mmCIF file of C-alpha atoms in Angstrom:
data_model
loop_
_atom_site.group_PDB
_atom_site.id
_atom_site.type_symbol
_atom_site.label_atom_id
_atom_site.label_comp_id
_atom_site.label_asym_id
_atom_site.label_seq_id
_atom_site.Cartn_x
_atom_site.Cartn_y
_atom_site.Cartn_z
ATOM 1 C CA MET A 828 1.967 11.107 58.598
ATOM 2 C CA ASN A 829 -1.454 12.541 59.291
ATOM 3 C CA ARG A 830 -4.685 11.429 57.771
ATOM 4 C CA ARG A 831 -4.960 14.426 55.420
ATOM 5 C CA THR A 832 -1.519 13.770 53.849
ATOM 6 C CA SER A 833 -2.366 10.101 53.411
ATOM 7 C CA VAL A 834 -5.640 10.937 51.621
ATOM 8 C CA ASN A 835 -3.846 13.453 49.342
ATOM 9 C CA ARG A 836 -1.172 10.876 48.459
ATOM 10 C CA ARG A 837 -3.803 8.256 47.638
ATOM 11 C CA ALA A 838 -5.720 10.738 45.497
ATOM 12 C CA ALA A 839 -2.551 11.749 43.661
ATOM 13 C CA PHE A 840 -1.611 8.089 43.125
ATOM 14 C CA ALA A 841 -5.121 7.296 41.831
ATOM 15 C CA ALA A 842 -4.987 10.267 39.446
ATOM 16 C CA ALA A 843 -1.556 9.201 38.147
ATOM 17 C CA LEU A 844 -2.769 5.628 37.688
ATOM 18 C CA ALA A 845 -5.859 6.809 35.796
ATOM 19 C CA ALA A 846 -3.735 9.052 33.544
ATOM 20 C CA THR A 847 -1.347 6.184 32.784
ATOM 21 C CA ALA A 848 -4.229 3.839 31.969
ATOM 22 C CA GLY A 849 -5.755 6.503 29.714
ATOM 23 C CA LEU A 850 -2.477 6.889 27.813
ATOM 24 C CA ALA A 851 -2.152 3.133 27.437
ATOM 25 C CA LEU A 852 -5.691 2.867 26.067
ATOM 26 C CA ALA A 853 -5.108 5.768 23.702
ATOM 27 C CA GLY A 854 -1.993 4.004 22.439
ATOM 28 C CA CYS A 855 -3.937 0.818 21.788
ATOM 29 C CA GLY A 856 -6.779 2.383 19.837
ATOM 30 C CA GLY A 857 -5.363 5.575 18.375
ATOM 31 C CA ASP A 858 -2.098 4.420 16.827
ATOM 32 C CA SER A 859 -3.120 1.129 15.258
ATOM 33 C CA ALA A 860 -1.187 -0.642 12.542
ATOM 34 C CA PRO A 861 -1.891 0.267 8.935
ATOM 35 C CA GLN A 862 -5.056 -1.414 7.610
ATOM 36 C CA LEU A 863 -4.367 -1.966 3.915
ATOM 37 C CA LYS A 864 -6.681 -3.226 1.183
ATOM 38 C CA VAL A 865 -6.068 -3.500 -2.559
ATOM 39 C CA SER A 866 -8.700 -2.680 -5.181
ATOM 40 C CA GLY A 867 -8.996 -1.863 -8.877
ATOM 41 C CA ALA A 868 -5.927 -3.913 -9.860
ATOM 42 C CA TYR A 869 -5.198 -4.526 -13.548
ATOM 43 C CA MET A 870 -2.461 -4.814 -16.139
ATOM 44 C CA PRO A 871 -3.057 -3.582 -19.675
ATOM 45 C CA GLN A 872 -2.028 -6.221 -22.215
ATOM 46 C CA PRO A 873 1.556 -5.209 -22.992
ATOM 47 C CA VAL A 874 2.407 -3.967 -26.462
ATOM 48 C CA MET A 875 6.024 -5.112 -26.098
ATOM 49 C CA LYS A 876 6.978 -8.665 -25.158
ATOM 50 C CA ASP A 877 9.500 -7.750 -22.456
ATOM 51 C CA MET A 878 7.814 -5.105 -20.258
ATOM 52 C CA ALA A 879 4.430 -4.186 -18.809
ATOM 53 C CA GLY A 880 2.786 -1.769 -16.398
ATOM 54 C CA GLY A 881 0.628 -2.537 -13.393
ATOM 55 C CA PHE A 882 -2.009 -0.413 -11.712
ATOM 56 C CA LEU A 883 -4.029 -0.643 -8.489
ATOM 57 C CA VAL A 884 -5.205 1.287 -5.452
ATOM 58 C CA ILE A 885 -4.015 0.593 -1.903
ATOM 59 C CA LYS A 886 -6.424 1.987 0.689
ATOM 60 C CA ASN A 887 -5.287 2.475 4.277
ATOM 61 C CA SER A 888 -8.132 2.691 6.804
ATOM 62 C CA GLY A 889 -5.687 2.562 9.739
ATOM 63 C CA ASP A 890 -4.335 5.356 11.915
ATOM 64 C CA THR A 891 -0.726 4.723 10.840
ATOM 65 C CA ALA A 892 0.859 5.610 7.501
ATOM 66 C CA ASP A 893 2.884 3.005 5.607
ATOM 67 C CA LYS A 894 4.964 2.671 2.437
ATOM 68 C CA LEU A 895 4.876 0.333 -0.530
ATOM 69 C CA THR A 896 8.508 -0.834 -0.578
ATOM 70 C CA SER A 897 8.662 -3.611 -3.185
ATOM 71 C CA VAL A 898 6.656 -5.944 -5.388
ATOM 72 C CA THR A 899 7.398 -9.526 -6.388
ATOM 73 C CA SER A 900 5.771 -11.580 -9.142
ATOM 74 C CA ASP A 901 6.168 -14.879 -10.990
ATOM 75 C CA LEU A 902 5.874 -12.908 -14.249
ATOM 76 C CA SER A 903 9.151 -11.031 -13.724
ATOM 77 C CA ASP A 904 12.139 -11.042 -11.392
ATOM 78 C CA ASP A 905 12.430 -7.277 -11.958
ATOM 79 C CA VAL A 906 9.312 -5.432 -10.746
ATOM 80 C CA THR A 907 9.964 -1.802 -9.847
ATOM 81 C CA ILE A 908 7.957 1.063 -8.377
ATOM 82 C CA HIS A 909 7.792 4.278 -10.416
ATOM 83 C CA ARG A 910 6.431 7.753 -9.952
ATOM 84 C CA THR A 911 5.725 10.255 -12.669
ATOM 85 C CA VAL A 912 6.825 13.841 -12.182
ATOM 86 C CA GLY A 913 5.580 16.046 -14.996
ATOM 87 C CA ALA A 914 6.269 14.015 -18.135
ATOM 88 C CA LYS A 915 9.193 12.142 -16.577
ATOM 89 C CA MET A 916 8.982 8.651 -15.087
ATOM 90 C CA GLU A 917 11.484 7.695 -12.373
ATOM 91 C CA GLN A 918 12.097 4.596 -10.289
ATOM 92 C CA VAL A 919 11.694 5.062 -6.514
ATOM 93 C CA LYS A 920 12.450 2.851 -3.514
ATOM 94 C CA SER A 921 8.989 3.351 -1.986
ATOM 95 C CA LEU A 922 5.703 5.247 -2.212
ATOM 96 C CA ASP A 923 3.806 6.603 0.794
ATOM 97 C CA ILE A 924 0.391 5.325 1.832
ATOM 98 C CA PRO A 925 -1.100 7.922 4.202
ATOM 99 C CA ALA A 926 -3.158 7.007 7.258
ATOM 100 C CA HIS A 927 -6.871 7.130 6.325
ATOM 101 C CA GLY A 928 -5.831 7.663 2.707
ATOM 102 C CA GLU A 929 -4.797 5.814 -0.394
ATOM 103 C CA LEU A 930 -1.976 5.262 -2.824
ATOM 104 C CA LYS A 931 -3.261 5.225 -6.383
ATOM 105 C CA LEU A 932 -1.141 3.550 -9.054
ATOM 106 C CA SER A 933 -2.607 4.639 -12.393
ATOM 107 C CA ARG A 934 -1.756 5.485 -16.004
ATOM 108 C CA GLY A 935 0.183 8.720 -16.209
ATOM 109 C CA GLY A 936 1.005 8.633 -12.492
ATOM 110 C CA ASN A 937 2.605 6.302 -9.982
ATOM 111 C CA HIS A 938 2.752 2.726 -11.303
ATOM 112 C CA LEU A 939 4.494 -0.645 -11.299
ATOM 113 C CA MET A 940 6.899 -1.668 -14.070
ATOM 114 C CA PHE A 941 7.459 -5.326 -14.908
ATOM 115 C CA MET A 942 10.737 -5.697 -16.826
ATOM 116 C CA ALA A 943 12.227 -8.752 -18.585
ATOM 117 C CA LEU A 944 8.908 -10.606 -18.666
ATOM 118 C CA LYS A 945 9.156 -14.389 -18.531
ATOM 119 C CA LYS A 946 6.186 -14.514 -20.940
ATOM 120 C CA LYS A 947 3.942 -11.910 -22.522
ATOM 121 C CA PRO A 948 0.567 -11.898 -20.738
ATOM 122 C CA GLU A 949 -2.517 -11.893 -22.945
ATOM 123 C CA ASN A 950 -5.934 -10.311 -22.435
ATOM 124 C CA GLY A 951 -7.820 -12.476 -19.904
ATOM 125 C CA ASP A 952 -4.694 -13.784 -18.112
ATOM 126 C CA LYS A 953 -4.162 -13.102 -14.417
ATOM 127 C CA VAL A 954 -0.845 -11.869 -13.000
ATOM 128 C CA SER A 955 -0.127 -12.620 -9.333
ATOM 129 C CA VAL A 956 1.883 -10.149 -7.275
ATOM 130 C CA GLU A 957 2.912 -9.799 -3.668
ATOM 131 C CA LEU A 958 3.078 -6.257 -2.333
ATOM 132 C CA HIS A 959 5.586 -5.547 0.446
ATOM 133 C CA PHE A 960 5.312 -2.683 2.919
ATOM 134 C CA GLY A 961 7.383 -0.918 5.534
ATOM 135 C CA LYS A 962 5.062 -1.887 8.417
ATOM 136 C CA ALA A 963 2.157 -4.075 7.268
ATOM 137 C CA LYS A 964 2.419 -7.727 6.315
ATOM 138 C CA PRO A 965 2.682 -8.504 2.575
ATOM 139 C CA ILE A 966 -0.533 -8.633 0.554
ATOM 140 C CA LYS A 967 -1.084 -10.955 -2.403
ATOM 141 C CA ALA A 968 -3.093 -9.487 -5.261
ATOM 142 C CA VAL A 969 -4.132 -10.519 -8.760
ATOM 143 C CA LEU A 970 -3.910 -8.155 -11.711
ATOM 144 C CA PRO A 971 -6.316 -9.262 -14.448
ATOM 145 C CA VAL A 972 -4.829 -8.552 -17.883
ATOM 146 C CA LYS A 973 -7.132 -6.216 -19.788
ATOM 147 C CA ALA A 974 -7.162 -4.811 -23.319
ATOM 148 C CA THR A 975 -4.192 -2.576 -24.128
ATOM 149 C CA ASN A 976 -6.374 0.566 -24.086
ATOM 150 C CA TYR A 977 -8.355 -0.411 -20.959
ATOM 151 C CA GLY A 978 -8.833 2.201 -18.258
ATOM 152 C CA PRO A 979 -11.032 1.928 -15.147
ATOM 153 C CA GLN A 980 -13.142 4.888 -16.312
ATOM 154 C CA HIS A 981 -14.102 2.809 -19.385
ATOM 155 C CA ALA A 982 -15.487 0.102 -17.119
ATOM 156 C CA GLY A 983 -17.562 2.435 -14.962
ATOM 157 C CA HIS A 984 -15.585 2.077 -11.737
ATOM 158 C CA GLN A 985 -13.100 4.308 -9.949
#
């Protein structure tokens, strides 16, 4: 092997090594896990004694999308995820949380339903929930119980 071939092979090897390192670094920083944070959580004081709705926003500042897959709570053994299509509410297995986006659970839209309540929460109570996701670790959140007609726009936020 002559000197020119040896130099070309080393240059090619160095270029391949640099490209591989670049891909590895891009994988570390560009495709991070979802970064989820809950805000604006509340539960309107239920009118009925056996069911209630829950609302919150899940913000994802990460580069990877995720899904809200289930919710557990001491208040009910039957907490379900619902979406509203037109005027119709339907139970779903999950709701998407886009990368660099948010999932908003609000009146008239996507929301949580608490069925067969163990006790009727009153204004001022706090309801603990644990949110479960397809990729991210579970997040514990507290839903303060507000007046039946409460809406975030009435309080000056979101």
